[in-house]
Amino acid sequence: MGCFSFLKVMMILFNLAIFLGGGTLLGVGIWVAVDGNSFSSIFGSSSTLQFVNVSYFLIVIGAILVVLGFLGCCGAQKESKCLLIMFFSIVLIIFIAEIAAAVVALVYTSIAENILEATVTPTLKNQYGKVPEVTQIWNTTMSTVKCCGLMNYTDFTDSYYYKEHNTYPAFCCKPVSSSCSEAAARNSSVQGCFQQLLSEIRTNAGVVGGVAAGICALEIAAMVVSMYLYCQLDKK
């Protein structure tokens, strides 16, 4: 088996796996979107899934993977230059978008913090404890991440929740307490969710970086192989 034939077979198998994986994600996403109740009965509470719209995220990711898998697999099998260059172009766009997102995340973290503070804090003050959906999202987030508010407990000062209950959310105190006063919240020094998430990312930076590097390496390999096959078709 020559180099061209070997890479062609590997390209087909690799993209077949992508196609099947994308189809699985797409199917699960559609299932959750159409029949979330039966999904939640199997895997537990559906509140987080409903609020974060995981189903739509799965549908988008699944659809992209299905298209990529189809283009790569059929392009290699049919030896179609059109499909191969389309596959190369889509992977290149995704690769550039990932690099751009990483640069923006690293360089503009402080700007993102200011934007979030200007948009999310008013929502916390006006809707937490008043709008069930918003309250559930933040309760789940603060309970899971072990944080309080976006920046810290002061996000709830003079908020609707504080005026109604004359106390801060239980998650703002250590240990968690249903009667969390301002003094107790201040002495507990529970981090805001934004800073806590950044700390978690920094703590697991090695794992995150390794996964990102692995994904980028696969994308580069896919682009190199697809372009090699594309160029070799001119010589056949």
Coordinates of C-alpha atoms in Angstrom, one line a residue:
M1 CA 0.0 0.0 0.0
G2 CA 1.5 3.3 -1.1
C3 CA 1.5 6.6 0.9
F4 CA -1.5 8.0 -1.0
S5 CA -3.6 4.8 -0.4
F6 CA -2.6 4.6 3.3
L7 CA -3.5 8.3 4.0
K8 CA -6.7 7.9 2.0
V9 CA -7.8 5.0 4.2
M10 CA -6.8 6.8 7.4
M11 CA -8.7 9.9 6.2
I12 CA -11.8 7.8 5.6
L13 CA -11.7 6.0 9.0
F14 CA -10.9 9.3 10.9
N15 CA -13.8 11.2 9.3
L16 CA -16.1 8.2 9.6
A17 CA -15.5 8.4 13.4
I18 CA -16.1 12.1 13.3
F19 CA -19.3 11.6 11.3
L20 CA -20.6 8.9 13.8
G21 CA -19.7 11.0 16.8
G22 CA -21.4 14.1 15.3
G23 CA -24.5 12.1 14.5
T24 CA -24.6 10.9 18.1
L25 CA -24.4 14.4 19.5
L26 CA -26.9 15.6 17.0
G27 CA -29.3 12.8 18.0
V28 CA -28.9 13.5 21.7
G29 CA -29.4 17.2 21.1
I30 CA -32.6 16.7 19.2
W31 CA -33.8 14.3 21.8
V32 CA -33.2 16.7 24.6
A33 CA -34.8 19.6 22.7
V34 CA -37.9 17.6 21.7
D35 CA -38.4 15.3 24.7
G36 CA -36.5 16.8 27.6
N37 CA -38.8 15.2 30.2
S38 CA -37.9 11.6 29.3
F39 CA -34.2 12.6 29.1
S40 CA -34.3 14.1 32.6
S41 CA -36.1 11.0 34.0
I42 CA -33.1 8.9 32.9
F43 CA -30.3 11.3 33.8
G44 CA -31.8 13.3 36.6
S45 CA -33.0 16.9 37.0
S46 CA -33.5 18.8 33.7
S47 CA -33.4 22.3 35.2
T48 CA -29.8 23.0 34.3
L49 CA -30.2 21.5 30.8
Q50 CA -33.2 23.7 30.1
F51 CA -31.7 26.9 31.3
V52 CA -28.3 26.6 29.6
N53 CA -29.9 25.2 26.4
V54 CA -27.4 22.4 26.2
S55 CA -29.6 20.7 23.5
Y56 CA -29.0 23.6 21.0
F57 CA -25.3 23.5 21.7
L58 CA -25.2 19.7 21.0
I59 CA -27.2 20.2 17.9
V60 CA -24.8 22.9 16.5
I61 CA -21.7 20.9 17.4
G62 CA -23.2 17.7 16.1
A63 CA -24.2 19.3 12.8
I64 CA -20.7 20.7 12.3
L65 CA -19.1 17.4 13.0
V66 CA -21.5 15.5 10.7
V67 CA -20.8 17.9 7.8
L68 CA -17.0 17.7 8.4
G69 CA -17.1 13.9 8.6
F70 CA -19.2 13.7 5.4
L71 CA -16.9 16.0 3.5
G72 CA -13.7 14.3 4.6
C73 CA -14.9 10.8 4.2
C74 CA -16.6 11.2 0.9
G75 CA -13.9 13.5 -0.4
A76 CA -11.3 10.8 0.3
Q77 CA -13.4 7.9 -0.9
K78 CA -14.6 9.6 -4.1
E79 CA -11.2 11.4 -4.6
S80 CA -13.2 14.6 -5.0
K81 CA -11.0 17.7 -5.1
C82 CA -14.1 19.9 -4.4
L83 CA -15.1 18.0 -1.3
L84 CA -11.5 17.9 0.0
I85 CA -11.0 21.6 -0.4
M86 CA -14.3 22.3 1.3
F87 CA -13.2 20.1 4.2
F88 CA -9.8 21.9 4.3
S89 CA -11.5 25.3 4.3
I90 CA -13.9 24.5 7.1
V91 CA -11.2 23.0 9.3
L92 CA -9.0 26.0 8.6
I93 CA -11.9 28.4 9.6
I94 CA -12.5 26.5 12.8
F95 CA -8.7 26.5 13.6
I96 CA -8.4 30.3 13.0
A97 CA -11.5 30.9 15.1
E98 CA -10.1 28.9 18.0
I99 CA -6.8 30.8 17.9
A100 CA -8.6 34.1 17.8
A101 CA -10.8 33.1 20.7
A102 CA -7.8 32.0 22.7
V103 CA -6.0 35.3 22.0
V104 CA -9.1 37.3 22.9
A105 CA -9.6 35.3 26.1
L106 CA -6.0 35.9 27.2
V107 CA -5.7 39.6 26.2
Y108 CA -9.1 40.9 27.0
T109 CA -10.0 39.1 30.3
S110 CA -10.2 42.5 32.1
I111 CA -12.5 43.9 29.4
A112 CA -14.7 40.8 29.6
E113 CA -14.8 41.3 33.4
N114 CA -16.0 44.9 33.0
I115 CA -18.6 44.0 30.3
L116 CA -19.9 41.1 32.5
E117 CA -20.1 43.3 35.5
A118 CA -22.0 46.0 33.6
T119 CA -24.5 43.5 32.2
V120 CA -24.8 40.7 34.7
T121 CA -24.8 42.6 38.0
P122 CA -28.0 44.6 37.3
T123 CA -29.7 41.2 36.5
L124 CA -28.6 39.8 39.8
K125 CA -29.8 42.9 41.7
N126 CA -33.2 43.1 40.0
Q127 CA -34.1 39.5 39.1
Y128 CA -32.4 37.1 41.6
G129 CA -35.1 35.9 44.0
K130 CA -37.8 37.4 41.8
V131 CA -37.5 35.5 38.4
P132 CA -37.5 31.7 39.1
E133 CA -35.3 30.9 36.0
V134 CA -32.6 33.4 36.9
T135 CA -32.7 32.3 40.5
Q136 CA -32.3 28.6 39.6
I137 CA -29.4 29.3 37.3
W138 CA -27.5 31.3 39.9
N139 CA -28.3 28.9 42.7
T140 CA -26.9 26.0 40.6
T141 CA -23.8 28.0 39.6
M142 CA -23.0 29.3 43.1
S143 CA -23.6 25.8 44.6
T144 CA -21.4 24.0 42.0
V145 CA -18.6 26.5 41.7
K146 CA -18.7 27.5 45.4
C147 CA -18.9 31.2 44.7
C148 CA -21.1 34.2 45.5
G149 CA -22.5 36.6 42.9
L150 CA -20.4 37.7 39.9
M151 CA -17.7 39.6 41.7
N152 CA -18.5 39.0 45.4
Y153 CA -21.3 39.3 47.9
T154 CA -21.7 43.1 47.3
D155 CA -23.5 42.2 44.0
F156 CA -26.5 41.5 46.2
T157 CA -26.3 44.7 48.3
D158 CA -29.6 46.7 47.9
S159 CA -30.9 43.9 45.6
Y160 CA -34.4 42.7 45.3
Y161 CA -33.4 39.5 47.2
Y162 CA -31.8 41.5 50.1
K163 CA -34.8 43.8 50.4
E164 CA -37.2 40.9 50.5
H165 CA -35.3 38.7 52.9
N166 CA -33.0 41.1 54.7
T167 CA -30.1 38.6 54.1
Y168 CA -27.6 37.5 51.5
P169 CA -27.9 34.2 49.6
A170 CA -26.8 31.3 51.7
F171 CA -23.8 30.6 49.3
C172 CA -22.2 33.9 50.3
C173 CA -21.3 32.6 53.8
K174 CA -19.0 29.9 55.0
P175 CA -20.4 27.6 56.1
V176 CA -23.5 27.9 53.9
S177 CA -26.2 29.5 56.0
S178 CA -29.8 30.6 55.3
S179 CA -29.3 33.6 57.6
C180 CA -26.2 35.1 55.9
S181 CA -25.8 38.7 57.2
E182 CA -23.6 41.4 55.6
A183 CA -21.0 41.0 58.3
A184 CA -21.0 37.2 57.9
A185 CA -20.7 37.5 54.1
R186 CA -17.9 40.0 54.4
N187 CA -15.9 37.8 56.9
S188 CA -16.5 34.7 54.8
S189 CA -14.7 36.3 51.8
V190 CA -16.4 33.9 49.4
Q191 CA -15.0 34.6 45.9
G192 CA -17.2 35.9 43.1
C193 CA -18.1 33.3 40.4
F194 CA -16.1 35.1 37.7
Q195 CA -12.8 35.0 39.7
Q196 CA -13.6 31.5 40.9
L197 CA -14.0 30.3 37.3
L198 CA -10.7 32.0 36.4
S199 CA -9.0 30.3 39.3
E200 CA -10.3 26.9 38.3
I201 CA -9.1 27.4 34.7
R202 CA -5.6 28.5 35.9
T203 CA -5.5 25.5 38.3
N204 CA -6.3 23.1 35.4
A205 CA -4.3 25.1 32.8
G206 CA -2.1 22.1 32.1
V207 CA -5.1 19.9 31.3
V208 CA -6.9 22.6 29.3
G209 CA -3.7 23.4 27.4
G210 CA -3.1 19.8 26.7
V211 CA -6.6 19.2 25.3
A212 CA -6.4 22.4 23.3
A213 CA -3.0 21.4 21.9
G214 CA -4.3 17.9 21.0
I215 CA -7.3 19.3 19.2
C216 CA -5.1 21.8 17.3
A217 CA -2.7 19.0 16.3
L218 CA -5.6 16.9 15.0
E219 CA -6.9 19.8 13.0
I220 CA -3.5 20.6 11.5
A221 CA -3.0 16.9 10.7
A222 CA -6.4 16.8 9.0
M223 CA -5.6 19.9 6.9
V224 CA -2.2 18.5 5.9
V225 CA -3.6 15.1 4.9
S226 CA -6.6 16.6 3.0
M227 CA -4.3 19.1 1.1
Y228 CA -1.8 16.2 0.3
L229 CA -4.6 14.1 -1.1
Y230 CA -5.9 17.2 -3.0
C231 CA -2.5 17.9 -4.5
Q232 CA -1.9 14.2 -5.4
L233 CA -5.1 14.0 -7.4
D234 CA -3.5 16.4 -9.9
K235 CA -0.8 13.9 -10.6
K236 CA -3.1 10.9 -11.1

